[in-house]
Amino acid sequence: MEYSFFDRDLSWLLFNERILMEAESEELPVMERVNFLAIFSSNLDEFYRVRMPVVMALHKLNLHNKTDESEDVLYKAQQLVEAQQNRFGMVFTGRLIPLLKENNVNLLFNEAIPASIADRVSDYFYSQVLAFLQPIDIVGGKKQFFPENNRLYFLVNLGLEKEKERSVILNIPSNQLPRFFSVNEDGKQYIIFLDDIIRYNLNKIFKTEEIKGCYSFKITRDAELELSDDYDGDVQEQIEKQLQKRDQGLATRFLHQPGIPLRILHLIEDKLGVQGSSIVEGGFYHNLKDLMGLPVSIPSLKYTKWAPLVNRQISADESIFDYIDKGDCIFHAPYQSYNAILRFFNEAAIDENVEEISVTLYRVASDSRIVNALISAAQSGKKVRVLVELKARFDEANNIKWAKRLKTAGANIIYSDKAIKVHAKVGLVKRLVDGRVKYAGLLATGNFNESTAAFYTDHIMMTANPQLLREMDLLFIYLGKKAKSAEGYDIDFKHLLVAQFNLQSKFIELIDREIEQARKGNPAGITIKLNNLEERVLIGKLYEASQAGVKIRMIVRSICCLIPGVPGMSENITIRRIVDRYLEHGRIFIFHNGGNQEVFMGSADWMNRNIYRRIEVCFPVYDERIRNEVIAMLDIQLADNVQAVNLNEQLQNIRVDKTEPLVQSQQAIYELLQQKKYDRG
């Protein structure tokens, strides 16, 4: 049967609209609304770097095939982006800047610098800014100009006496200086864009010429790395070379301020070679993701912080591995402290009983305590086996840095094949205690990254379950062989769900079991929480389950290609999206199973890349106490009527009716875990 699927890229833009809705919410503190604008802007930049190249390619194909413009994804995407940017401008200039002003914070937005602070602004320009400015003639200049990805520039149009005008590109060095300069005057704070400091002082750069116009712009470029399968050298070396070229990729967006004369616009397009990109008229300021660093320190304008909860049952006098031996335990970041995970690696590094440490690293902190512990372990003679995924987009350079340091320390570094990423989040420690080999493992839904653990919601399970740990050991042996795929190397996983082996087939089997129960007239249900939902086989199976009468509840944070609530296809499927102070990141799968619910967690979204081009690990939750806790947390999220929206048949974000009792799920989960008694049973 043919099913309907929503376009992936349009769905992603609708998720970004959900971020924008938080900026519009009058119930949030002002600076949190500003931060959501920054997130929206950052997401849009990534869209043009990662997704727009594909959209543009499809557009060209549609032109060749004469597809109706209204059906063209590029056309729809441009319409969505334009509408969202208009909303962005309205909330920023119409609501948030005035609210800041009510709190004596004056963010100068396309307005004159007050005379009372002008001298301090000029002093900052002379002492700090001027050293970084590099004017380049766009026509006939001595140096060829190539605008870097997402960097900020002015096109300054100048007039010379008795000569024709000239055009100069002038960089705005926000990559080297803070984007905002703050001055206090008469009990008020004034915040000035770096852009405006330069505009204000242009006559000090171009002293003998008339400044006829100054127009801001930036260019966004394709971020894809081109890795050759037949490359004979080291994959690390190849990626390093490609990273040097990334910011020189194909231009996908040329963003400029309004009011730029057409002849100047055409000049820039011609000289900078951006004719094939999306030409977008934006605001006077670009890279508003920098609003995340707006220097405002008034506590009442921000969230009240929630202190991470600490499991006091892990004694300072007891080895964390002895604690794990007593039974499985789970940590929910960022509600609970990440220190236990850091302790896992730190103790492994110094414990004289530990012989081997194996771990997969996808995205790690720039100053990672975890990797430093692994380096210490390797230097002390322990066998350290680390799969470092060098192809983690935008983290390649950081991962290469750590891979080199680990290798120098003596760790065994494993790189995945060019065609397969390793996205699994697993760690394994082997100890020799009183002549017996003992294992302890980490299985997680998110990266081993103490920085993102402060604002990503993830779940990390520690276990000594021999069934799970034996299969984890087999997985690391497989990864060490650097096989291109699972073909020809079979592991009969009975407990773990591993992409390239049994993950997709096991999920299909679990859905089929619910379908069978529904067709017999028995209760049947599936609850799934994901970041992204795209893969057609699994979506088709969910449609089939809905038609059989299986009740399916889903929480999908961003991309969603399944269309819920369609009679005859998906009327038994509901999908909601939650955006709050923390980024929802965990992946959880619950199957009714005749009342004996089965729970799985792990690293895998249901996207083509996760199912077909990555090594992913999902794991069963066998401990009844942990299973009930995870189910309770998901039930709270499904009851959220404050921060949740439902997705309709057009995948639009529809606010949930706020009826009593009000449930804000992240706050409710924090309160639930506050009351938790750490009874190991």
XYZ file of C-alpha atoms in Angstrom, residues 101-644:
544
model
C 14.420 48.919 27.577
C 11.822 48.702 30.360
C 14.596 47.059 32.385
C 17.086 49.851 31.548
C 18.846 47.748 28.929
C 19.076 49.691 25.672
C 20.030 47.427 22.783
C 20.687 49.895 19.977
C 19.092 48.347 16.913
C 19.512 50.356 13.712
C 19.558 53.620 15.638
C 22.073 56.386 16.312
C 24.709 56.032 19.001
C 23.897 58.548 21.767
C 26.308 61.465 22.032
C 26.850 60.718 25.739
C 28.672 57.458 24.969
C 30.121 58.303 21.542
C 33.644 58.988 22.846
C 33.828 55.604 24.575
C 32.583 53.872 21.439
C 35.237 55.612 19.326
C 37.941 54.776 21.874
C 36.925 51.104 21.669
C 37.073 51.345 17.881
C 40.599 52.772 17.879
C 42.009 50.520 20.596
C 40.315 47.207 19.795
C 38.452 47.081 16.497
C 40.694 48.867 14.020
C 43.448 46.251 14.236
C 41.156 43.591 12.732
C 39.704 45.523 9.791
C 40.800 44.551 6.270
C 39.245 46.676 3.482
C 39.528 45.104 0.011
C 38.576 46.684 -3.321
C 36.014 44.467 -5.001
C 36.999 45.719 -8.471
C 40.645 45.935 -9.481
C 41.955 45.196 -6.023
C 45.394 43.680 -5.449
C 43.919 40.738 -3.557
C 41.208 38.340 -4.720
C 38.388 38.352 -2.197
C 36.635 35.167 -1.121
C 34.008 35.663 1.618
C 34.194 32.948 4.256
C 31.179 30.958 5.326
C 28.759 32.857 7.580
C 31.266 35.631 8.266
C 29.949 39.197 8.360
C 30.885 41.869 5.832
C 30.012 45.363 4.648
C 29.974 46.473 1.056
C 31.013 50.125 1.336
C 30.267 52.293 -1.680
C 32.685 55.247 -1.937
C 32.988 58.342 -4.118
C 36.271 60.022 -5.037
C 36.641 63.631 -6.125
C 36.747 63.869 -9.953
C 36.736 60.075 -10.183
C 34.052 57.414 -10.402
C 32.947 55.518 -7.348
C 34.602 52.402 -5.983
C 33.266 49.530 -3.891
C 35.115 48.063 -0.927
C 34.467 44.911 1.086
C 35.044 45.481 4.810
C 35.018 42.623 7.287
C 33.093 42.762 10.554
C 35.475 40.801 12.833
C 32.888 39.142 15.086
C 34.946 35.938 14.957
C 37.773 37.791 16.735
C 35.930 40.302 18.915
C 32.679 40.193 20.919
C 29.641 40.973 18.787
C 28.385 43.422 21.418
C 29.983 46.308 23.290
C 28.365 47.370 26.566
C 28.472 50.801 28.228
C 26.751 51.970 31.426
C 25.590 55.587 31.556
C 23.202 57.319 34.016
C 21.860 54.054 35.402
C 21.222 52.586 31.965
C 23.038 49.909 30.024
C 23.690 50.552 26.347
C 24.554 47.594 24.115
C 25.986 48.361 20.682
C 26.493 45.932 17.811
C 30.085 45.654 16.594
C 28.616 46.372 13.160
C 27.407 49.796 14.299
C 30.720 50.670 15.927
C 32.336 50.185 12.520
C 29.577 52.057 10.672
C 29.899 54.969 13.088
C 33.637 55.209 12.434
C 33.765 54.596 8.678
C 34.934 58.157 8.093
C 38.041 57.368 10.143
C 38.893 54.556 7.703
C 37.987 56.301 4.463
C 39.114 59.827 5.310
C 39.271 61.366 1.815
C 36.240 59.741 0.226
C 32.529 60.278 0.371
C 30.689 57.318 1.878
C 27.703 56.837 -0.414
C 26.401 53.641 1.146
C 27.226 50.817 3.547
C 25.404 47.489 3.219
C 25.809 44.374 5.366
C 25.815 40.846 3.924
C 26.956 37.308 4.538
C 27.259 34.144 2.476
C 26.371 30.651 3.697
C 28.157 27.718 2.093
C 27.546 23.988 1.686
C 29.074 22.125 4.657
C 29.324 18.644 3.117
C 32.737 16.984 3.152
C 33.688 14.947 0.089
C 35.359 11.745 1.254
C 36.685 9.463 -1.431
C 36.098 5.737 -0.964
C 39.207 4.919 -2.974
C 41.465 7.231 -0.975
C 44.604 5.318 -0.011
C 45.760 7.549 2.850
C 44.660 7.904 6.444
C 41.009 8.974 6.863
C 42.142 11.531 9.444
C 44.456 13.133 6.906
C 41.717 13.211 4.284
C 39.207 14.841 6.630
C 41.758 17.445 7.723
C 42.303 18.397 4.089
C 38.564 18.594 3.462
C 38.020 20.766 6.547
C 40.372 23.325 5.061
C 38.057 23.494 2.037
C 34.692 23.409 3.858
C 34.338 27.179 4.141
C 35.031 27.433 0.411
C 32.051 25.286 -0.541
C 29.223 26.154 -2.884
C 27.291 29.267 -1.832
C 23.758 28.284 -0.834
C 22.528 31.631 0.493
C 23.455 35.260 -0.082
C 21.851 37.231 2.750
C 21.827 41.021 2.546
C 20.271 43.962 4.331
C 17.191 45.643 2.860
C 17.475 48.679 0.616
C 20.665 47.742 -1.173
C 20.639 49.306 -4.690
C 20.072 46.764 -7.440
C 23.262 47.687 -9.289
C 25.304 47.139 -6.095
C 23.540 43.822 -5.506
C 24.351 42.685 -9.051
C 27.956 43.794 -8.625
C 28.355 41.687 -5.489
C 26.658 38.678 -7.087
C 28.936 38.916 -10.114
C 32.229 39.532 -8.306
C 31.618 36.993 -5.545
C 30.115 34.292 -7.761
C 26.928 33.664 -5.809
C 24.401 33.778 -8.658
C 23.334 30.168 -8.069
C 22.543 30.664 -4.391
C 19.316 31.775 -2.742
C 19.374 35.584 -2.710
C 17.610 36.546 0.522
C 16.789 40.005 1.815
C 17.208 39.894 5.572
C 17.530 42.481 8.298
C 20.227 45.053 8.966
C 22.071 42.581 11.182
C 22.993 38.983 10.371
C 24.286 36.110 12.516
C 21.758 36.862 15.207
C 22.743 33.554 16.772
C 25.206 35.891 18.535
C 22.272 37.078 20.652
C 23.071 34.072 22.839
C 26.001 36.163 24.103
C 24.044 39.355 24.738
C 25.735 40.873 27.829
C 22.720 41.150 30.131
C 23.165 39.913 33.696
C 19.833 40.732 35.360
C 18.717 37.492 37.130
C 14.992 38.246 36.857
C 15.243 38.217 33.047
C 16.433 34.593 32.996
C 15.276 31.166 34.155
C 15.767 30.277 37.784
C 18.420 27.586 37.615
C 17.678 24.015 38.658
C 20.616 22.513 40.522
C 21.474 19.014 39.187
C 20.332 16.314 41.589
C 22.987 14.045 43.100
C 22.664 10.330 43.842
C 24.005 10.213 47.392
C 23.802 6.424 47.466
C 27.133 6.182 45.624
C 29.489 6.376 48.576
C 32.822 8.150 48.369
C 34.342 5.077 50.043
C 32.873 2.592 47.569
C 34.112 1.917 44.061
C 31.547 2.928 41.473
C 32.101 -0.485 39.877
C 31.135 -2.246 43.113
C 28.011 -0.077 43.144
C 27.159 -1.118 39.580
C 27.712 -4.779 40.506
C 24.716 -4.541 42.855
C 22.306 -3.758 40.010
C 21.579 -1.495 37.069
C 21.363 2.247 37.703
C 20.306 5.114 35.479
C 21.035 8.839 35.328
C 18.841 11.402 33.622
C 20.840 14.402 32.433
C 20.625 17.316 33.006
C 18.125 16.794 35.827
C 20.666 14.658 37.640
C 24.355 15.328 38.025
C 26.689 14.077 35.305
C 29.436 13.556 37.878
C 28.704 9.845 38.158
C 29.515 9.367 34.464
C 32.727 11.371 34.856
C 33.513 9.252 37.903
C 32.998 6.068 35.858
C 35.805 7.053 33.483
C 38.008 8.662 36.132
C 37.917 5.601 38.391
C 38.532 3.332 35.420
C 41.692 5.322 34.670
C 43.222 4.854 38.128
C 41.685 1.587 39.399
C 44.515 -0.958 39.500
C 41.997 -3.745 38.803
C 40.977 -2.214 35.465
C 42.746 -3.803 32.501
C 40.801 -2.510 29.516
C 38.557 0.439 28.639
C 36.571 0.576 25.386
C 34.374 3.497 24.341
C 32.743 5.139 21.335
C 33.147 8.914 21.016
C 30.974 10.918 18.622
C 30.885 14.453 20.029
C 32.970 15.294 23.091
C 33.542 18.508 25.018
C 36.296 20.810 23.786
C 38.057 20.365 27.160
C 36.756 16.835 27.743
C 37.393 15.373 31.201
C 36.379 12.004 29.809
C 39.038 11.984 27.120
C 41.638 13.224 29.588
C 40.783 10.247 31.805
C 41.260 7.916 28.826
C 44.628 9.533 28.110
C 45.673 8.987 31.738
C 44.566 5.357 31.549
C 46.576 4.744 28.367
C 49.650 6.434 29.781
C 49.469 4.222 32.876
C 49.598 1.099 30.726
C 45.935 0.144 30.526
C 44.585 -1.106 27.210
C 42.392 1.722 25.920
C 40.323 1.129 22.784
C 38.520 4.205 21.431
C 36.299 4.508 18.385
C 36.553 8.205 17.473
C 34.010 9.210 14.832
C 35.919 11.734 12.748
C 32.919 12.397 10.497
C 30.690 13.918 13.212
C 29.549 17.018 11.319
C 31.005 20.286 12.669
C 32.930 18.350 15.345
C 35.529 16.883 12.994
C 38.346 19.208 14.061
C 37.714 18.686 17.787
C 37.594 14.909 17.331
C 40.810 14.889 15.294
C 42.503 16.877 18.065
C 41.512 14.326 20.705
C 42.290 11.342 18.473
C 45.855 12.594 18.045
C 46.305 13.083 21.784
C 44.878 9.652 22.560
C 47.115 8.008 19.981
C 50.185 9.783 21.385
C 49.257 8.506 24.857
C 49.195 4.943 23.570
C 45.479 4.337 23.078
C 44.293 2.101 20.263
C 42.348 4.471 18.022
C 39.716 3.030 15.700
C 38.228 5.073 12.874
C 34.977 4.060 11.225
C 34.837 3.354 7.530
C 34.166 6.309 5.217
C 30.706 4.978 4.343
C 29.579 4.170 7.902
C 29.435 6.473 10.907
C 29.532 5.078 14.433
C 26.863 6.945 16.381
C 26.495 4.427 19.227
C 26.978 5.698 22.797
C 28.566 2.795 24.664
C 31.488 2.244 27.042
C 32.905 -0.956 28.509
C 35.379 -1.522 31.378
C 37.094 -4.858 32.020
C 38.476 -5.551 35.513
C 40.361 -8.442 37.054
C 39.182 -8.837 40.676
C 40.450 -11.713 42.815
C 41.311 -13.692 39.711
C 37.864 -13.163 38.138
C 37.119 -11.059 35.069
C 34.319 -8.566 35.711
C 32.754 -6.066 33.306
C 30.903 -2.791 33.759
C 29.200 -0.896 30.983
C 27.655 2.415 30.006
C 24.757 2.554 27.547
C 23.421 5.995 26.689
C 21.021 7.910 24.479
C 23.436 10.834 24.099
C 27.101 11.635 23.703
C 29.664 11.287 26.451
C 29.934 15.044 26.647
C 29.823 16.878 29.966
C 29.187 20.220 28.238
C 26.013 19.265 26.353
C 24.898 17.159 29.338
C 24.089 20.465 31.047
C 21.208 21.200 28.650
C 20.436 18.023 26.612
C 17.977 15.587 28.172
C 19.556 12.151 27.934
C 19.592 8.858 29.793
C 22.724 6.947 30.776
C 22.424 3.427 32.153
C 25.252 1.718 34.038
C 25.086 -2.048 34.104
C 26.922 -5.224 35.054
C 24.405 -7.408 33.197
C 26.582 -10.119 31.605
C 24.203 -10.627 28.659
C 24.424 -6.993 27.616
C 28.136 -6.666 28.325
C 29.096 -9.754 26.353
C 27.327 -8.338 23.312
C 28.981 -4.955 23.845
C 32.369 -6.703 23.832
C 31.486 -8.446 20.551
C 30.499 -5.076 19.084
C 33.847 -3.521 20.000
C 35.654 -6.496 18.466
C 33.665 -5.934 15.281
C 34.401 -2.210 15.267
C 38.083 -2.972 15.697
C 38.045 -4.894 12.443
C 37.090 -1.654 10.637
C 34.622 -3.583 8.492
C 32.767 -1.460 5.934
C 29.435 -2.997 6.863
C 27.983 -5.953 8.690
C 27.945 -8.014 5.521
C 30.049 -11.146 5.912
C 30.483 -10.588 9.654
C 27.461 -11.858 11.526
C 26.817 -11.332 15.227
C 23.676 -12.884 16.608
C 22.634 -10.106 18.958
C 19.966 -11.397 21.340
C 19.693 -8.391 23.621
C 21.205 -5.295 22.018
C 19.608 -3.748 18.944
C 22.456 -2.766 16.611
C 21.991 -0.947 13.300
C 23.603 -2.853 10.400
C 22.666 -6.078 12.235
C 19.232 -6.420 13.835
C 17.920 -2.997 14.879
C 15.412 -2.399 12.096
C 14.233 -6.017 11.956
C 13.754 -6.163 15.726
C 11.676 -2.968 15.776
C 9.550 -4.366 12.935
C 9.101 -7.583 14.914
C 8.001 -5.626 18.000
C 5.504 -3.569 15.974
C 4.178 -6.729 14.301
C 3.556 -8.251 17.722
C 1.388 -5.253 18.672
C -0.446 -5.533 15.328
C -1.184 -9.191 16.029
C -2.549 -8.349 19.493
C -4.770 -5.585 18.082
C -6.177 -7.866 15.397
C -7.100 -10.366 18.124
C -9.006 -7.621 19.903
C -6.480 -7.333 22.717
C -5.019 -4.061 24.075
C -2.051 -2.942 21.998
C 0.050 0.185 22.136
C 3.357 1.764 21.200
C 4.978 4.843 22.730
C 8.040 6.284 21.002
C 10.199 9.320 21.691
C 12.646 10.389 18.978
C 14.530 13.394 17.687
C 13.806 12.640 14.037
C 11.426 10.330 12.164
C 12.069 9.806 8.454
C 12.778 6.160 7.499
C 9.975 4.880 5.254
C 9.970 1.188 6.171
C 9.444 1.848 9.873
C 6.972 4.678 9.198
C 5.034 2.348 6.885
C 4.961 -0.263 9.628
C 3.548 2.325 12.073
C 0.850 3.224 9.528
C 0.033 -0.485 9.268
C -0.174 -0.739 13.059
C -2.503 2.251 13.218
C -4.820 0.656 10.650
C -4.873 -2.518 12.762
C -6.015 -0.496 15.784
C -2.737 -0.122 17.684
C -2.718 3.107 19.708
C 0.529 4.908 18.934
C 1.752 7.901 20.925
C 4.847 9.700 19.716
C 7.059 12.560 20.840
C 9.154 13.766 17.899
C 11.361 16.773 18.522
C 12.264 17.939 15.016
C 12.058 16.201 11.612
C 8.854 14.207 11.224
C 7.779 12.631 7.925
C 4.890 10.601 9.368
C 1.535 12.347 8.961
C -0.727 11.680 11.986
C -4.485 11.671 12.321
C -5.414 10.789 8.725
C -8.571 8.626 8.564
C -7.873 5.203 7.131
C -4.111 5.653 7.444
C -2.973 7.101 10.771
C -6.037 7.963 12.843
C -4.583 6.033 15.808
C -1.303 7.983 15.792
C -0.761 11.169 17.771
C 2.476 13.156 17.635
C 3.589 15.939 19.894
C 6.644 18.146 20.144
C 8.102 19.566 23.363
C 10.393 22.596 23.466
C 11.430 23.934 26.849
C 14.540 25.055 28.722
C 16.380 21.791 27.940
C 16.809 20.257 24.491
C 14.875 16.984 24.299
C 17.389 14.416 23.050
C 16.636 10.954 24.463
C 15.316 8.095 22.332
C 12.855 5.753 24.072
C 10.685 2.919 22.697
C 7.896 1.294 24.724
C 5.786 -1.667 23.536
C 2.644 -2.743 25.422
C 3.406 -6.469 25.035
C 0.145 -7.701 26.511
C 0.577 -5.559 29.618
C 4.174 -6.659 30.316
C 5.684 -3.529 28.811
C 9.064 -3.727 27.098
C 11.282 -0.648 27.149
C 14.247 0.114 24.904
C 16.475 3.175 24.869
C 19.436 4.159 22.749
C 21.215 6.303 20.198
C 19.115 5.651 17.102
C 16.600 7.976 15.539
C 14.455 6.499 12.789
C 16.169 8.210 9.879
C 17.756 6.757 6.770
C 21.223 7.665 8.007
C 20.685 5.982 11.388
C 19.198 2.813 9.966
C 21.359 2.317 6.875
C 24.587 4.315 7.271
C 25.475 4.177 10.949
C 26.316 1.826 13.757
C 23.679 2.530 16.406
C 22.907 0.758 19.666
C 19.576 0.519 21.435
C 19.341 -1.485 24.621
C 16.574 -3.177 26.616
C 15.758 -1.974 30.126
C 15.461 -5.149 32.173
C 15.445 -3.601 35.652
C 11.784 -3.190 36.657
C 12.442 -0.134 38.824
C 14.244 1.698 36.000
C 11.629 0.594 33.477
C 8.805 2.017 35.592
C 10.735 5.246 36.096
C 11.252 5.747 32.351
C 7.592 4.971 31.625
C 6.528 7.483 34.287
C 8.723 10.177 32.733
C 7.213 9.606 29.299
C 3.692 9.645 30.727
C 4.455 13.066 32.214
C 5.646 14.340 28.830
C 2.532 12.999 27.132
C 0.446 14.951 29.677
C 2.335 18.225 29.084
C -0.117 21.020 28.293
C 2.250 23.961 28.772
C 5.297 23.372 26.571
C 3.911 20.725 24.221
